[in-house]
């Protein structure tokens, strides 16, 4: 309950900032979409990294160094496949930042529907989490792209008014049977 009150208070503070800064609504919406995409990418990356680290074997010893042991077929995950497979990189599966960076890479590629395919699920649990992330990411990405297209298409009020008046003028001239050569003068 206390956290809910804090969230509500945070939204009031955010509204106060929006009123104080006086940015155009289109800019506010674009900033909001960027922030939402950053948060969604982070949460998808955390979920993907957690899945790979939880269901695969631990590749690190107590000191945070790679063990170098072989991984059994029941202990594989995307993390073990990435770091013990054909990857030739100095990155270590024991580095939380390296695993997070790989997870964030996967999340952004999944969210934006690019999907390079360099990090792939290898267990049923990873496939299920991947499907969930793709569905959520697809819906979010479609919403963001649709909203950005709406912002761009509704760009300038002056331009919209000009186009509406020109359309009205063209309709009026058509109904009044104004000759084509004269219509150009009035436009």
JSON list of C-alpha atoms in Angstrom, two decimals:
[
{"chain": "A", "resi": 1, "resn": "UNK", "atom": "CA", "xyz": [0.00, 0.00, 0.00]},
{"chain": "A", "resi": 2, "resn": "UNK", "atom": "CA", "xyz": [2.86, 2.36, 0.83]},
{"chain": "A", "resi": 3, "resn": "UNK", "atom": "CA", "xyz": [4.47, 1.68, -2.56]},
{"chain": "A", "resi": 4, "resn": "UNK", "atom": "CA", "xyz": [1.18, 2.39, -4.33]},
{"chain": "A", "resi": 5, "resn": "UNK", "atom": "CA", "xyz": [0.94, 5.74, -2.55]},
{"chain": "A", "resi": 6, "resn": "UNK", "atom": "CA", "xyz": [4.53, 6.49, -3.57]},
{"chain": "A", "resi": 7, "resn": "UNK", "atom": "CA", "xyz": [3.72, 5.69, -7.21]},
{"chain": "A", "resi": 8, "resn": "UNK", "atom": "CA", "xyz": [0.69, 7.99, -7.12]},
{"chain": "A", "resi": 9, "resn": "UNK", "atom": "CA", "xyz": [2.79, 10.72, -5.54]},
{"chain": "A", "resi": 10, "resn": "UNK", "atom": "CA", "xyz": [5.43, 10.19, -8.22]},
{"chain": "A", "resi": 11, "resn": "UNK", "atom": "CA", "xyz": [2.85, 10.70, -10.96]},
{"chain": "A", "resi": 12, "resn": "UNK", "atom": "CA", "xyz": [1.83, 14.01, -9.36]},
{"chain": "A", "resi": 13, "resn": "UNK", "atom": "CA", "xyz": [5.46, 15.12, -9.30]},
{"chain": "A", "resi": 14, "resn": "UNK", "atom": "CA", "xyz": [5.84, 14.08, -12.95]},
{"chain": "A", "resi": 15, "resn": "UNK", "atom": "CA", "xyz": [2.74, 16.10, -13.87]},
{"chain": "A", "resi": 16, "resn": "UNK", "atom": "CA", "xyz": [4.16, 19.13, -12.03]},
{"chain": "A", "resi": 17, "resn": "UNK", "atom": "CA", "xyz": [7.41, 18.81, -14.02]},
{"chain": "A", "resi": 18, "resn": "UNK", "atom": "CA", "xyz": [5.51, 18.55, -17.31]},
{"chain": "A", "resi": 19, "resn": "UNK", "atom": "CA", "xyz": [3.63, 21.75, -16.48]},
{"chain": "A", "resi": 20, "resn": "UNK", "atom": "CA", "xyz": [6.79, 23.59, -15.39]},
{"chain": "A", "resi": 21, "resn": "UNK", "atom": "CA", "xyz": [8.92, 22.62, -18.39]},
{"chain": "A", "resi": 22, "resn": "UNK", "atom": "CA", "xyz": [6.27, 23.41, -21.04]},
{"chain": "A", "resi": 23, "resn": "UNK", "atom": "CA", "xyz": [7.58, 21.11, -23.76]},
{"chain": "A", "resi": 24, "resn": "UNK", "atom": "CA", "xyz": [5.38, 20.53, -26.80]},
{"chain": "A", "resi": 25, "resn": "UNK", "atom": "CA", "xyz": [3.13, 17.49, -26.37]},
{"chain": "A", "resi": 26, "resn": "UNK", "atom": "CA", "xyz": [4.78, 15.71, -29.30]},
{"chain": "A", "resi": 27, "resn": "UNK", "atom": "CA", "xyz": [8.18, 16.03, -27.61]},
{"chain": "A", "resi": 28, "resn": "UNK", "atom": "CA", "xyz": [6.73, 14.88, -24.28]},
{"chain": "A", "resi": 29, "resn": "UNK", "atom": "CA", "xyz": [5.24, 11.81, -25.94]},
{"chain": "A", "resi": 30, "resn": "UNK", "atom": "CA", "xyz": [8.49, 10.95, -27.71]},
{"chain": "A", "resi": 31, "resn": "UNK", "atom": "CA", "xyz": [10.44, 11.25, -24.45]},
{"chain": "A", "resi": 32, "resn": "UNK", "atom": "CA", "xyz": [7.84, 9.04, -22.77]},
{"chain": "A", "resi": 33, "resn": "UNK", "atom": "CA", "xyz": [8.21, 6.40, -25.50]},
{"chain": "A", "resi": 34, "resn": "UNK", "atom": "CA", "xyz": [12.00, 6.40, -25.18]},
{"chain": "A", "resi": 35, "resn": "UNK", "atom": "CA", "xyz": [11.75, 5.97, -21.40]},
{"chain": "A", "resi": 36, "resn": "UNK", "atom": "CA", "xyz": [9.18, 3.18, -21.76]},
{"chain": "A", "resi": 37, "resn": "UNK", "atom": "CA", "xyz": [11.37, 1.41, -24.33]},
{"chain": "A", "resi": 38, "resn": "UNK", "atom": "CA", "xyz": [14.40, 1.70, -22.05]},
{"chain": "A", "resi": 39, "resn": "UNK", "atom": "CA", "xyz": [12.50, 0.28, -19.08]},
{"chain": "A", "resi": 40, "resn": "UNK", "atom": "CA", "xyz": [10.96, -2.51, -21.18]},
{"chain": "A", "resi": 41, "resn": "UNK", "atom": "CA", "xyz": [14.38, -3.40, -22.62]},
{"chain": "A", "resi": 42, "resn": "UNK", "atom": "CA", "xyz": [15.85, -3.53, -19.12]},
{"chain": "A", "resi": 43, "resn": "UNK", "atom": "CA", "xyz": [13.07, -5.74, -17.72]},
{"chain": "A", "resi": 44, "resn": "UNK", "atom": "CA", "xyz": [13.16, -8.09, -20.72]},
{"chain": "A", "resi": 45, "resn": "UNK", "atom": "CA", "xyz": [16.95, -8.31, -20.37]},
{"chain": "A", "resi": 46, "resn": "UNK", "atom": "CA", "xyz": [16.66, -9.09, -16.66]},
{"chain": "A", "resi": 47, "resn": "UNK", "atom": "CA", "xyz": [14.06, -11.79, -17.31]},
{"chain": "A", "resi": 48, "resn": "UNK", "atom": "CA", "xyz": [16.13, -13.32, -20.13]},
{"chain": "A", "resi": 49, "resn": "UNK", "atom": "CA", "xyz": [19.35, -13.26, -18.11]},
{"chain": "A", "resi": 50, "resn": "UNK", "atom": "CA", "xyz": [17.62, -14.69, -15.04]},
{"chain": "A", "resi": 51, "resn": "UNK", "atom": "CA", "xyz": [16.20, -17.53, -17.14]},
{"chain": "A", "resi": 52, "resn": "UNK", "atom": "CA", "xyz": [19.58, -18.41, -18.63]},
{"chain": "A", "resi": 53, "resn": "UNK", "atom": "CA", "xyz": [21.39, -18.28, -15.32]},
{"chain": "A", "resi": 54, "resn": "UNK", "atom": "CA", "xyz": [18.70, -20.12, -13.35]},
{"chain": "A", "resi": 55, "resn": "UNK", "atom": "CA", "xyz": [18.10, -23.10, -15.63]},
{"chain": "A", "resi": 56, "resn": "UNK", "atom": "CA", "xyz": [21.67, -23.60, -16.85]},
{"chain": "A", "resi": 57, "resn": "UNK", "atom": "CA", "xyz": [24.58, -24.86, -14.82]},
{"chain": "A", "resi": 58, "resn": "UNK", "atom": "CA", "xyz": [26.75, -22.40, -12.93]},
{"chain": "A", "resi": 59, "resn": "UNK", "atom": "CA", "xyz": [29.89, -21.78, -14.96]},
{"chain": "A", "resi": 60, "resn": "UNK", "atom": "CA", "xyz": [31.71, -19.95, -12.17]},
{"chain": "A", "resi": 61, "resn": "UNK", "atom": "CA", "xyz": [33.40, -21.03, -8.95]},
{"chain": "A", "resi": 62, "resn": "UNK", "atom": "CA", "xyz": [33.12, -19.29, -5.58]},
{"chain": "A", "resi": 63, "resn": "UNK", "atom": "CA", "xyz": [35.82, -16.75, -6.54]},
{"chain": "A", "resi": 64, "resn": "UNK", "atom": "CA", "xyz": [33.96, -15.70, -9.71]},
{"chain": "A", "resi": 65, "resn": "UNK", "atom": "CA", "xyz": [36.27, -17.51, -12.11]},
{"chain": "A", "resi": 66, "resn": "UNK", "atom": "CA", "xyz": [35.16, -19.85, -14.92]},
{"chain": "A", "resi": 67, "resn": "UNK", "atom": "CA", "xyz": [35.29, -23.49, -13.84]},
{"chain": "A", "resi": 68, "resn": "UNK", "atom": "CA", "xyz": [36.13, -24.83, -17.29]},
{"chain": "A", "resi": 69, "resn": "UNK", "atom": "CA", "xyz": [34.06, -27.95, -16.67]},
{"chain": "A", "resi": 70, "resn": "UNK", "atom": "CA", "xyz": [32.03, -29.61, -19.39]},
{"chain": "A", "resi": 71, "resn": "UNK", "atom": "CA", "xyz": [28.30, -28.99, -19.28]},
{"chain": "A", "resi": 72, "resn": "UNK", "atom": "CA", "xyz": [25.87, -31.90, -19.41]},
{"chain": "A", "resi": 73, "resn": "UNK", "atom": "CA", "xyz": [22.97, -31.93, -21.85]},
{"chain": "A", "resi": 74, "resn": "UNK", "atom": "CA", "xyz": [20.47, -31.25, -19.04]},
{"chain": "A", "resi": 75, "resn": "UNK", "atom": "CA", "xyz": [22.46, -28.26, -17.76]},
{"chain": "A", "resi": 76, "resn": "UNK", "atom": "CA", "xyz": [22.69, -26.16, -20.92]},
{"chain": "A", "resi": 77, "resn": "UNK", "atom": "CA", "xyz": [21.12, -22.74, -21.32]},
{"chain": "A", "resi": 78, "resn": "UNK", "atom": "CA", "xyz": [21.59, -19.82, -23.65]},
{"chain": "A", "resi": 79, "resn": "UNK", "atom": "CA", "xyz": [24.35, -18.61, -21.31]},
{"chain": "A", "resi": 80, "resn": "UNK", "atom": "CA", "xyz": [26.33, -21.87, -21.46]},
{"chain": "A", "resi": 81, "resn": "UNK", "atom": "CA", "xyz": [25.83, -22.10, -25.22]},
{"chain": "A", "resi": 82, "resn": "UNK", "atom": "CA", "xyz": [26.95, -18.51, -25.75]},
{"chain": "A", "resi": 83, "resn": "UNK", "atom": "CA", "xyz": [30.05, -18.66, -23.57]},
{"chain": "A", "resi": 84, "resn": "UNK", "atom": "CA", "xyz": [31.13, -22.27, -24.06]},
{"chain": "A", "resi": 85, "resn": "UNK", "atom": "CA", "xyz": [29.94, -22.77, -27.62]},
{"chain": "A", "resi": 86, "resn": "UNK", "atom": "CA", "xyz": [31.75, -21.45, -30.67]},
{"chain": "A", "resi": 87, "resn": "UNK", "atom": "CA", "xyz": [32.17, -17.96, -29.24]},
{"chain": "A", "resi": 88, "resn": "UNK", "atom": "CA", "xyz": [35.72, -16.68, -29.32]},
{"chain": "A", "resi": 89, "resn": "UNK", "atom": "CA", "xyz": [35.63, -13.71, -27.01]},
{"chain": "A", "resi": 90, "resn": "UNK", "atom": "CA", "xyz": [37.41, -12.57, -23.87]},
{"chain": "A", "resi": 91, "resn": "UNK", "atom": "CA", "xyz": [34.01, -12.08, -22.19]},
{"chain": "A", "resi": 92, "resn": "UNK", "atom": "CA", "xyz": [33.36, -14.21, -19.14]},
{"chain": "A", "resi": 93, "resn": "UNK", "atom": "CA", "xyz": [30.07, -15.78, -18.06]},
{"chain": "A", "resi": 94, "resn": "UNK", "atom": "CA", "xyz": [31.17, -14.87, -14.52]},
{"chain": "A", "resi": 95, "resn": "UNK", "atom": "CA", "xyz": [30.89, -11.16, -15.27]},
{"chain": "A", "resi": 96, "resn": "UNK", "atom": "CA", "xyz": [27.38, -9.98, -14.43]},
{"chain": "A", "resi": 97, "resn": "UNK", "atom": "CA", "xyz": [27.87, -7.03, -16.76]},
{"chain": "A", "resi": 98, "resn": "UNK", "atom": "CA", "xyz": [28.80, -9.31, -19.70]},
{"chain": "A", "resi": 99, "resn": "UNK", "atom": "CA", "xyz": [25.72, -11.48, -19.14]},
{"chain": "A", "resi": 100, "resn": "UNK", "atom": "CA", "xyz": [23.52, -8.37, -18.74]},
{"chain": "A", "resi": 101, "resn": "UNK", "atom": "CA", "xyz": [24.98, -6.81, -21.91]},
{"chain": "A", "resi": 102, "resn": "UNK", "atom": "CA", "xyz": [24.25, -10.00, -23.87]},
{"chain": "A", "resi": 103, "resn": "UNK", "atom": "CA", "xyz": [20.74, -10.13, -22.35]},
{"chain": "A", "resi": 104, "resn": "UNK", "atom": "CA", "xyz": [20.13, -6.46, -23.18]},
{"chain": "A", "resi": 105, "resn": "UNK", "atom": "CA", "xyz": [21.34, -7.08, -26.74]},
{"chain": "A", "resi": 106, "resn": "UNK", "atom": "CA", "xyz": [18.83, -9.94, -27.05]},
{"chain": "A", "resi": 107, "resn": "UNK", "atom": "CA", "xyz": [16.04, -7.85, -25.47]},
{"chain": "A", "resi": 108, "resn": "UNK", "atom": "CA", "xyz": [16.52, -4.89, -27.80]},
{"chain": "A", "resi": 109, "resn": "UNK", "atom": "CA", "xyz": [16.73, -7.15, -30.85]},
{"chain": "A", "resi": 110, "resn": "UNK", "atom": "CA", "xyz": [13.56, -8.94, -29.73]},
{"chain": "A", "resi": 111, "resn": "UNK", "atom": "CA", "xyz": [11.70, -5.76, -28.79]},
{"chain": "A", "resi": 112, "resn": "UNK", "atom": "CA", "xyz": [12.44, -4.02, -32.08]},
{"chain": "A", "resi": 113, "resn": "UNK", "atom": "CA", "xyz": [11.76, -7.23, -34.05]},
{"chain": "A", "resi": 114, "resn": "UNK", "atom": "CA", "xyz": [15.24, -7.23, -35.60]},
{"chain": "A", "resi": 115, "resn": "UNK", "atom": "CA", "xyz": [16.21, -10.55, -34.02]},
{"chain": "A", "resi": 116, "resn": "UNK", "atom": "CA", "xyz": [19.75, -11.29, -35.20]},
{"chain": "A", "resi": 117, "resn": "UNK", "atom": "CA", "xyz": [19.55, -14.88, -33.95]},
{"chain": "A", "resi": 118, "resn": "UNK", "atom": "CA", "xyz": [22.99, -14.88, -32.35]},
{"chain": "A", "resi": 119, "resn": "UNK", "atom": "CA", "xyz": [21.53, -15.55, -28.90]},
{"chain": "A", "resi": 120, "resn": "UNK", "atom": "CA", "xyz": [18.94, -18.30, -29.03]},
{"chain": "A", "resi": 121, "resn": "UNK", "atom": "CA", "xyz": [16.93, -20.31, -26.52]},
{"chain": "A", "resi": 122, "resn": "UNK", "atom": "CA", "xyz": [18.06, -23.90, -26.01]},
{"chain": "A", "resi": 123, "resn": "UNK", "atom": "CA", "xyz": [15.69, -25.10, -23.26]},
{"chain": "A", "resi": 124, "resn": "UNK", "atom": "CA", "xyz": [11.91, -25.30, -23.04]},
{"chain": "A", "resi": 125, "resn": "UNK", "atom": "CA", "xyz": [11.87, -22.68, -20.27]},
{"chain": "A", "resi": 126, "resn": "UNK", "atom": "CA", "xyz": [13.87, -20.29, -22.46]},
{"chain": "A", "resi": 127, "resn": "UNK", "atom": "CA", "xyz": [11.54, -20.85, -25.40]},
{"chain": "A", "resi": 128, "resn": "UNK", "atom": "CA", "xyz": [8.54, -20.03, -23.20]},
{"chain": "A", "resi": 129, "resn": "UNK", "atom": "CA", "xyz": [10.17, -16.89, -21.79]},
{"chain": "A", "resi": 130, "resn": "UNK", "atom": "CA", "xyz": [11.24, -15.92, -25.32]},
{"chain": "A", "resi": 131, "resn": "UNK", "atom": "CA", "xyz": [7.68, -16.28, -26.60]},
{"chain": "A", "resi": 132, "resn": "UNK", "atom": "CA", "xyz": [6.36, -14.18, -23.73]},
{"chain": "A", "resi": 133, "resn": "UNK", "atom": "CA", "xyz": [8.98, -11.50, -24.40]},
{"chain": "A", "resi": 134, "resn": "UNK", "atom": "CA", "xyz": [8.24, -11.51, -28.14]},
{"chain": "A", "resi": 135, "resn": "UNK", "atom": "CA", "xyz": [4.51, -11.10, -27.57]},
{"chain": "A", "resi": 136, "resn": "UNK", "atom": "CA", "xyz": [4.95, -8.30, -25.04]},
{"chain": "A", "resi": 137, "resn": "UNK", "atom": "CA", "xyz": [7.66, -6.64, -27.10]},
{"chain": "A", "resi": 138, "resn": "UNK", "atom": "CA", "xyz": [5.65, -6.90, -30.32]},
{"chain": "A", "resi": 139, "resn": "UNK", "atom": "CA", "xyz": [2.63, -5.23, -28.76]},
{"chain": "A", "resi": 140, "resn": "UNK", "atom": "CA", "xyz": [4.75, -2.48, -27.20]},
{"chain": "A", "resi": 141, "resn": "UNK", "atom": "CA", "xyz": [6.72, -1.89, -30.41]},
{"chain": "A", "resi": 142, "resn": "UNK", "atom": "CA", "xyz": [3.52, -1.70, -32.50]},
{"chain": "A", "resi": 143, "resn": "UNK", "atom": "CA", "xyz": [2.05, 0.81, -30.03]},
{"chain": "A", "resi": 144, "resn": "UNK", "atom": "CA", "xyz": [5.17, 2.98, -30.09]},
{"chain": "A", "resi": 145, "resn": "UNK", "atom": "CA", "xyz": [5.49, 2.93, -33.89]},
{"chain": "A", "resi": 146, "resn": "UNK", "atom": "CA", "xyz": [1.77, 3.68, -34.33]},
{"chain": "A", "resi": 147, "resn": "UNK", "atom": "CA", "xyz": [1.93, 6.53, -31.84]},
{"chain": "A", "resi": 148, "resn": "UNK", "atom": "CA", "xyz": [5.05, 8.01, -33.45]},
{"chain": "A", "resi": 149, "resn": "UNK", "atom": "CA", "xyz": [3.38, 7.85, -36.87]},
{"chain": "A", "resi": 150, "resn": "UNK", "atom": "CA", "xyz": [0.39, 9.66, -35.38]},
{"chain": "A", "resi": 151, "resn": "UNK", "atom": "CA", "xyz": [2.64, 12.35, -33.92]},
{"chain": "A", "resi": 152, "resn": "UNK", "atom": "CA", "xyz": [4.44, 12.86, -37.23]},
{"chain": "A", "resi": 153, "resn": "UNK", "atom": "CA", "xyz": [1.24, 12.90, -39.30]},
{"chain": "A", "resi": 154, "resn": "UNK", "atom": "CA", "xyz": [-0.36, 15.47, -36.99]},
{"chain": "A", "resi": 155, "resn": "UNK", "atom": "CA", "xyz": [2.75, 17.63, -37.12]},
{"chain": "A", "resi": 156, "resn": "UNK", "atom": "CA", "xyz": [2.00, 21.28, -37.76]},
{"chain": "A", "resi": 157, "resn": "UNK", "atom": "CA", "xyz": [-1.35, 22.88, -36.92]},
{"chain": "A", "resi": 158, "resn": "UNK", "atom": "CA", "xyz": [-0.76, 25.50, -39.60]},
{"chain": "A", "resi": 159, "resn": "UNK", "atom": "CA", "xyz": [-0.11, 22.81, -42.22]},
{"chain": "A", "resi": 160, "resn": "UNK", "atom": "CA", "xyz": [-3.24, 20.86, -41.19]},
{"chain": "A", "resi": 161, "resn": "UNK", "atom": "CA", "xyz": [-5.38, 24.02, -41.34]},
{"chain": "A", "resi": 162, "resn": "UNK", "atom": "CA", "xyz": [-3.95, 24.93, -44.76]},
{"chain": "A", "resi": 163, "resn": "UNK", "atom": "CA", "xyz": [-4.69, 21.46, -46.12]},
{"chain": "A", "resi": 164, "resn": "UNK", "atom": "CA", "xyz": [-8.23, 21.48, -44.68]},
{"chain": "A", "resi": 165, "resn": "UNK", "atom": "CA", "xyz": [-8.96, 24.94, -46.16]},
{"chain": "A", "resi": 166, "resn": "UNK", "atom": "CA", "xyz": [-7.51, 23.91, -49.52]},
{"chain": "A", "resi": 167, "resn": "UNK", "atom": "CA", "xyz": [-9.68, 20.77, -49.53]},
{"chain": "A", "resi": 168, "resn": "UNK", "atom": "CA", "xyz": [-12.75, 22.89, -48.69]},
{"chain": "A", "resi": 169, "resn": "UNK", "atom": "CA", "xyz": [-11.86, 25.34, -51.46]},
{"chain": "A", "resi": 170, "resn": "UNK", "atom": "CA", "xyz": [-11.43, 22.52, -53.98]},
{"chain": "A", "resi": 171, "resn": "UNK", "atom": "CA", "xyz": [-14.80, 21.03, -52.98]},
{"chain": "A", "resi": 172, "resn": "UNK", "atom": "CA", "xyz": [-16.54, 24.42, -53.22]},
{"chain": "A", "resi": 173, "resn": "UNK", "atom": "CA", "xyz": [-15.01, 25.12, -56.65]},
{"chain": "A", "resi": 174, "resn": "UNK", "atom": "CA", "xyz": [-16.04, 21.66, -57.85]},
{"chain": "A", "resi": 175, "resn": "UNK", "atom": "CA", "xyz": [-19.63, 22.16, -56.66]},
{"chain": "A", "resi": 176, "resn": "UNK", "atom": "CA", "xyz": [-19.73, 25.65, -58.20]},
{"chain": "A", "resi": 177, "resn": "UNK", "atom": "CA", "xyz": [-18.39, 24.25, -61.52]},
{"chain": "A", "resi": 178, "resn": "UNK", "atom": "CA", "xyz": [-15.48, 26.72, -61.62]},
{"chain": "A", "resi": 179, "resn": "UNK", "atom": "CA", "xyz": [-13.42, 26.10, -64.80]},
{"chain": "A", "resi": 180, "resn": "UNK", "atom": "CA", "xyz": [-10.10, 24.29, -64.27]},
{"chain": "A", "resi": 181, "resn": "UNK", "atom": "CA", "xyz": [-8.01, 27.19, -65.59]},
{"chain": "A", "resi": 182, "resn": "UNK", "atom": "CA", "xyz": [-9.57, 29.52, -62.98]},
{"chain": "A", "resi": 183, "resn": "UNK", "atom": "CA", "xyz": [-9.18, 27.04, -60.10]},
{"chain": "A", "resi": 184, "resn": "UNK", "atom": "CA", "xyz": [-5.38, 27.43, -60.16]},
{"chain": "A", "resi": 185, "resn": "UNK", "atom": "CA", "xyz": [-5.72, 31.18, -59.58]},
{"chain": "A", "resi": 186, "resn": "UNK", "atom": "CA", "xyz": [-7.78, 30.67, -56.44]},
{"chain": "A", "resi": 187, "resn": "UNK", "atom": "CA", "xyz": [-5.51, 28.05, -54.95]}
]
